[in-house]
PDB file of C-alpha atoms and ligand atoms in Angstrom:
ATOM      1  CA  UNK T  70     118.079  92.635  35.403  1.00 82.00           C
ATOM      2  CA  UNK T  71     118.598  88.852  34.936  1.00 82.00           C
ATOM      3  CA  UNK T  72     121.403  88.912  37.144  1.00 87.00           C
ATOM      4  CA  UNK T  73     119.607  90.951  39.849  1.00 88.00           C
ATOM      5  CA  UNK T  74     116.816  88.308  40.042  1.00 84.00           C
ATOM      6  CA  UNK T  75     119.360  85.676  40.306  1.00 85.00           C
ATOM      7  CA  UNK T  76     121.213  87.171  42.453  1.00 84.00           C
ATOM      8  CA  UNK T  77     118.466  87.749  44.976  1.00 82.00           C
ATOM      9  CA  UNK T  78     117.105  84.426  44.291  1.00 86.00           C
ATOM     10  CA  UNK T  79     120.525  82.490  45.252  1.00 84.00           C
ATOM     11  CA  UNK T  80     120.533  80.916  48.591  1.00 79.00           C
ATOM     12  CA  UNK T  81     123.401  82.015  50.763  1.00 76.00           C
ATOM     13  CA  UNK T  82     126.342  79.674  51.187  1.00 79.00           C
ATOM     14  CA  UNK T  83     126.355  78.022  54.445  1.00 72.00           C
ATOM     15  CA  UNK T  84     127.233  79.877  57.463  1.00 68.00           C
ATOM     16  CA  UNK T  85     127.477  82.978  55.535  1.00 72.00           C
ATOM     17  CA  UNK T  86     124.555  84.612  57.598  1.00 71.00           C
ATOM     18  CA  UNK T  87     125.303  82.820  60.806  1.00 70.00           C
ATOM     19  CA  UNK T  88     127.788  80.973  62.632  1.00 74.00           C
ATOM     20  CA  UNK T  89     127.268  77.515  64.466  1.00 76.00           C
ATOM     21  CA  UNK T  90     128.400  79.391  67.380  1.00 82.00           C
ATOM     22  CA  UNK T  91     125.338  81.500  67.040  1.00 81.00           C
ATOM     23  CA  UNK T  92     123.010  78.685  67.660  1.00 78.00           C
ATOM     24  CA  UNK T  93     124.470  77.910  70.679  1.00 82.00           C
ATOM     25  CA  UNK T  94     125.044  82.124  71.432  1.00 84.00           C
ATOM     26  CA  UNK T  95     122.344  84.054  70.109  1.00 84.00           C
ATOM     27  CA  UNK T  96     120.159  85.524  73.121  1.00 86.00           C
ATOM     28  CA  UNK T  97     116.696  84.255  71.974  1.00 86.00           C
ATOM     29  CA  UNK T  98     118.051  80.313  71.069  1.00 83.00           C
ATOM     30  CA  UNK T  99     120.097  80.285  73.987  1.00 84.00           C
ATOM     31  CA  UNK T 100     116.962  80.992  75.666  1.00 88.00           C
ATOM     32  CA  UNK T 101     114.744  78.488  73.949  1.00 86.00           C
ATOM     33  CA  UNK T 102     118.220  75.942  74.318  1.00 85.00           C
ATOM     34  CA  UNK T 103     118.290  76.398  77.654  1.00 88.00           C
ATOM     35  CA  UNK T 104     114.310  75.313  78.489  1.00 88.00           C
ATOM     36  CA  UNK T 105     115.016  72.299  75.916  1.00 86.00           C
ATOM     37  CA  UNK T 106     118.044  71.305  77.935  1.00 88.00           C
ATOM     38  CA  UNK T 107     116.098  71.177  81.382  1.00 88.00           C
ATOM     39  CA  UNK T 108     113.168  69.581  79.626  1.00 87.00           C
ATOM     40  CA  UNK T 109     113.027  66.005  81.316  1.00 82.00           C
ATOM     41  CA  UNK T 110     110.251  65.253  78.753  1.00 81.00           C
ATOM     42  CA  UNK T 111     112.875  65.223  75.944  1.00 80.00           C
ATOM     43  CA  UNK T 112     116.106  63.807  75.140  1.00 80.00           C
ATOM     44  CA  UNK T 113     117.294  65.607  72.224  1.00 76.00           C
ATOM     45  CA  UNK T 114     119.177  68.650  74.322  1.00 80.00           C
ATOM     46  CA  UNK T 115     120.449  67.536  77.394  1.00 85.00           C
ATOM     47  CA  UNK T 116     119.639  63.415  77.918  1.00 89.00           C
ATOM     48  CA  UNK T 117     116.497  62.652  80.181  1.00 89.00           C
ATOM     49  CA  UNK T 118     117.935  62.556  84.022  1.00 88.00           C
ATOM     50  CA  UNK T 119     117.952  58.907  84.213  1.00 91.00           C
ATOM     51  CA  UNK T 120     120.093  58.503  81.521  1.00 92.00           C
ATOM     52  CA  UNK T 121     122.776  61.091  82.831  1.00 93.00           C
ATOM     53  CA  UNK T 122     122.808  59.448  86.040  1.00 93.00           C
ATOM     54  CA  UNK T 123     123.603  55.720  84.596  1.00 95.00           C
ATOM     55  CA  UNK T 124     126.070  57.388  82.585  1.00 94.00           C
ATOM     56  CA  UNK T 125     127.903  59.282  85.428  1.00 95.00           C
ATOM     57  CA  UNK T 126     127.397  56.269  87.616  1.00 96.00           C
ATOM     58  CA  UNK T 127     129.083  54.257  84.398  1.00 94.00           C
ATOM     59  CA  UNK T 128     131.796  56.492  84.079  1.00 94.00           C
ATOM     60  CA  UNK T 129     132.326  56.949  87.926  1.00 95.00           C
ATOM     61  CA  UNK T 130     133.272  53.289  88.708  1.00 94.00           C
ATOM     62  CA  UNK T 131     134.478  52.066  84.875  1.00 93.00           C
ATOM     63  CA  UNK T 132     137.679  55.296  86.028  1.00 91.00           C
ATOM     64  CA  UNK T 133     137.447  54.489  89.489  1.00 92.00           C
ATOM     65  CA  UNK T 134     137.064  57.916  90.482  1.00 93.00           C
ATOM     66  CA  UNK T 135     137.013  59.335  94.384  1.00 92.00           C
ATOM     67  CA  UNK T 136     137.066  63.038  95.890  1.00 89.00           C
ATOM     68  CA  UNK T 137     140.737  63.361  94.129  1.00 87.00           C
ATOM     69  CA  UNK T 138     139.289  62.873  90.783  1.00 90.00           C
ATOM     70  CA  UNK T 139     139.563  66.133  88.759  1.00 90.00           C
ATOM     71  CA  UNK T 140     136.873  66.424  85.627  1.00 91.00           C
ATOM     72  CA  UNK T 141     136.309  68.282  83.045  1.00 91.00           C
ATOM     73  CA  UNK T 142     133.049  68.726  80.960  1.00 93.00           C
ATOM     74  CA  UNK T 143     133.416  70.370  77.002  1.00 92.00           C
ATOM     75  CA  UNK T 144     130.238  71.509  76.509  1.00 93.00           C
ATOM     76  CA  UNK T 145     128.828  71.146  79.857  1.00 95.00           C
ATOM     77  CA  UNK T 146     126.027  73.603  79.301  1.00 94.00           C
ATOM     78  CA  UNK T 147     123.461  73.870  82.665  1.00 96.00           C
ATOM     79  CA  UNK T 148     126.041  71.794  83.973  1.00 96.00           C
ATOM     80  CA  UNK T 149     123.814  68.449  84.724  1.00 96.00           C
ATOM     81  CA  UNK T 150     126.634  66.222  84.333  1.00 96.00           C
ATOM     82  CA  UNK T 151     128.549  68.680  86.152  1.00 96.00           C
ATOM     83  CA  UNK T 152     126.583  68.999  88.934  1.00 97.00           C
ATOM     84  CA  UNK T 153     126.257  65.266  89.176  1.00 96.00           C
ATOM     85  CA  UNK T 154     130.150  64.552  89.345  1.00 96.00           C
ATOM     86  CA  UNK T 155     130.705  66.974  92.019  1.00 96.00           C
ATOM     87  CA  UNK T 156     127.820  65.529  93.554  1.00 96.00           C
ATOM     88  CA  UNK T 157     129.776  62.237  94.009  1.00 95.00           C
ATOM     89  CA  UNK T 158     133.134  64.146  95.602  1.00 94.00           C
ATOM     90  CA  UNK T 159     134.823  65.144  92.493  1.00 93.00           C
ATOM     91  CA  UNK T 160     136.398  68.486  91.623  1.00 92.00           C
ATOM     92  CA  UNK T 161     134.778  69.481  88.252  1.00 94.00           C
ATOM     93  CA  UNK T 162     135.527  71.877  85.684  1.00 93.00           C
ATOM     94  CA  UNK T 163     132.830  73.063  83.062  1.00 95.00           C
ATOM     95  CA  UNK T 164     133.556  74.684  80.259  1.00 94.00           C
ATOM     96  CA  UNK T 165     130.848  76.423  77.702  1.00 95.00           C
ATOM     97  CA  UNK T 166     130.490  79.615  75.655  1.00 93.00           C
ATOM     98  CA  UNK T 167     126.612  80.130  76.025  1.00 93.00           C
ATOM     99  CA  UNK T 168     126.379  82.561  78.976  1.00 93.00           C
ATOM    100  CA  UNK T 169     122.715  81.736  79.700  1.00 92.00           C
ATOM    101  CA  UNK T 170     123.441  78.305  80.553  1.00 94.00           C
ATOM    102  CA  UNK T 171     126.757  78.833  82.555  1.00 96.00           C
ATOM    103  CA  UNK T 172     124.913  81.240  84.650  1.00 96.00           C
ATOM    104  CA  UNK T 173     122.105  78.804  85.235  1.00 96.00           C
ATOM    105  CA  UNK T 174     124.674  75.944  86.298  1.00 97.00           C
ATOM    106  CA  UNK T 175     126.549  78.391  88.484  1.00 98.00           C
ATOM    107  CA  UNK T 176     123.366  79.147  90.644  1.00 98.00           C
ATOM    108  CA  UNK T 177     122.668  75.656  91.081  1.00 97.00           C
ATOM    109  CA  UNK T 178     126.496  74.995  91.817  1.00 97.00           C
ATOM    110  CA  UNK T 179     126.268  78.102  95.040  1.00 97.00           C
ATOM    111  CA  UNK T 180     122.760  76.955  95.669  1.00 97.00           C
ATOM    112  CA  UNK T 181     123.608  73.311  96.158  1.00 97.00           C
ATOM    113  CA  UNK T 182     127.552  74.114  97.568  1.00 96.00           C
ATOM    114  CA  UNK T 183     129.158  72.010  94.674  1.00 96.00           C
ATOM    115  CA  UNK T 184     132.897  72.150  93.794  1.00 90.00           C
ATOM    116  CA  UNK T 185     132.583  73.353  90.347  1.00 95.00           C
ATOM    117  CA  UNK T 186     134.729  76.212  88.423  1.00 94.00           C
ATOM    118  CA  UNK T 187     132.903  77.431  85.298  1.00 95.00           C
ATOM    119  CA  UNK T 188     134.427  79.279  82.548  1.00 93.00           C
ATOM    120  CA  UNK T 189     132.804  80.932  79.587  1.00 94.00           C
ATOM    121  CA  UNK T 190     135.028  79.791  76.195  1.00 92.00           C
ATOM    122  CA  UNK T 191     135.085  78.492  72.998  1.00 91.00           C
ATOM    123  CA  UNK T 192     136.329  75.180  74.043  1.00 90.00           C
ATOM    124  CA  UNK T 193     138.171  74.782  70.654  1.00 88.00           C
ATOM    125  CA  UNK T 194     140.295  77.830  72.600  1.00 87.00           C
ATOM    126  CA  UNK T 195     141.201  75.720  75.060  1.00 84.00           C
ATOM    127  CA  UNK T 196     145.013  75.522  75.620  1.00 77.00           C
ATOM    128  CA  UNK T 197     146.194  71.623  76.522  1.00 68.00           C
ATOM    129  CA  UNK T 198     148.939  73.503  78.995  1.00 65.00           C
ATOM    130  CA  UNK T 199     145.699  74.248  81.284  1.00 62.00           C
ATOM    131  CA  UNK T 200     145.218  70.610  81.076  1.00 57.00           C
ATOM    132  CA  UNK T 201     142.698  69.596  84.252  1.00 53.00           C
ATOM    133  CA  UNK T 202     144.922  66.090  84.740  1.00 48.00           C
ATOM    134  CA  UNK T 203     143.727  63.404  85.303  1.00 42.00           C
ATOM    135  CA  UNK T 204     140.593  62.781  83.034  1.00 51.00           C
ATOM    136  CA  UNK T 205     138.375  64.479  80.249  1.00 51.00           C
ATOM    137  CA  UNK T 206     135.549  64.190  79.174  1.00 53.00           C
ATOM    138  CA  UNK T 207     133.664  65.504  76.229  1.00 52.00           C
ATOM    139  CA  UNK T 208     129.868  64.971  76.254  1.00 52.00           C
TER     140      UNK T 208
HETATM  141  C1  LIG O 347     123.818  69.519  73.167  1.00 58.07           C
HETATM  142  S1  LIG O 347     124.408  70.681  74.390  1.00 58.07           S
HETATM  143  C2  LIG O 347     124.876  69.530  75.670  1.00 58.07           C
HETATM  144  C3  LIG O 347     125.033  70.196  77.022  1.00 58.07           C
HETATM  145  C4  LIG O 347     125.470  69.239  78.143  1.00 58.07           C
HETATM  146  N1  LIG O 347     126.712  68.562  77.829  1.00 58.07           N
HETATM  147  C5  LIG O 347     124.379  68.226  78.420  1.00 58.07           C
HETATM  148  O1  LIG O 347     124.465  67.103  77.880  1.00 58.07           O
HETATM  149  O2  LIG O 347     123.450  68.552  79.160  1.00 58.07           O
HETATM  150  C6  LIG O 347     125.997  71.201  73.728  1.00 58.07           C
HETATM  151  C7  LIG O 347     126.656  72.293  74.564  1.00 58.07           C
HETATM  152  O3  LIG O 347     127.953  72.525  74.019  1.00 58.07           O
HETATM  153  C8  LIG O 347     128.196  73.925  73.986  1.00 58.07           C
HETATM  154  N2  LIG O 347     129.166  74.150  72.917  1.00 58.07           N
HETATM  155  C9  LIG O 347     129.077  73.773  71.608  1.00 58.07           C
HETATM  156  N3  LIG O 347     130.187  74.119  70.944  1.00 58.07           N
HETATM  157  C10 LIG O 347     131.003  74.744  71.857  1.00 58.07           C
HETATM  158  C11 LIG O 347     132.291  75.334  71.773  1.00 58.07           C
HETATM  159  N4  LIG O 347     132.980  75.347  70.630  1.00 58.07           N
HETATM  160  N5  LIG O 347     132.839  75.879  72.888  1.00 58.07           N
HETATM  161  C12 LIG O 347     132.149  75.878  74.060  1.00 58.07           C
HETATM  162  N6  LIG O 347     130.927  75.331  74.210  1.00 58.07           N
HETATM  163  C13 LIG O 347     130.356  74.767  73.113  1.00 58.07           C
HETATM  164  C14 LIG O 347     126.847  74.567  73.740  1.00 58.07           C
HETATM  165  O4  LIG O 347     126.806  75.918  74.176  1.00 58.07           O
HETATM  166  C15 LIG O 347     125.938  73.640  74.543  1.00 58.07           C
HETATM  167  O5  LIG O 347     125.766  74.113  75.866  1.00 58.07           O
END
């Protein structure tokens, strides 16, 4: 009986019950991810919108990049950084495994016409043959 109590009363060893994927990938905290991300209000999902554009702005003249420039964003979630790079001429990849925010950064991509290929993967996947020259980035 001891060992029954204890047994229940043990706390499960970490990511025994879930998966850091799953915080990223599970429907309902996708969901809630996703509103946190687009949330100018706060910084701690996506950074407010002034701070993404100083940082693409940064990172756009510090690499000198022009229309040839071909980026790629780990992690790019509603594609914000993304959508800014193409923005500015570049050809930008964006990479993420939560579906619910690649599918929100693809309809602002056809809504707005930008230049972006998404693909839905487990960036630690990703195969350095498909390199996207040039420059990455990991945000
Ligand atoms: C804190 S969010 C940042 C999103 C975006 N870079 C931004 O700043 O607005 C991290 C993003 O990385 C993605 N992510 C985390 N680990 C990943 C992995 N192993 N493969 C693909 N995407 C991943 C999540 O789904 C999430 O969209």
């Amino acid at each position: 009986m001891f060992n029954t109590l204890k047994s229940l009363c043990s706390k499960p060893k970490a990511f025994e019950k879930t998966t850091v994927a799953d915080l990223w990938t599970d429907p309902h905290r996708a969901t809630q991810m996703l509103s946190n991300h687009l949330n100018p209000q706060n910084d701690w999902s996506s950074r407010n919108h002034e701070f993404i554009n100083t940082s693409v702005n940064w990172i756009w003249n510090y690499f000198d990049l022009g229309s040839e420039s071909r980026i790629a964003d780990f992690g790019c979630g509603p594609g914000m950084y993304t959508s800014s790079f193409a923005k500015r001429g570049a050809k930008v990849t964006g990479i993420d495994f939560s579906e619910n925010s690649l599918e929100y950064a693809k309809s602002i991509a056809q809504k707005q016409s930008l230049d972006i290929t998404y693909h839905h993967m487990n960036y630690l996947d990703f195969d350095s043959n498909d390199t996207f020259d040039l420059i990455t980035l990991i945000f």
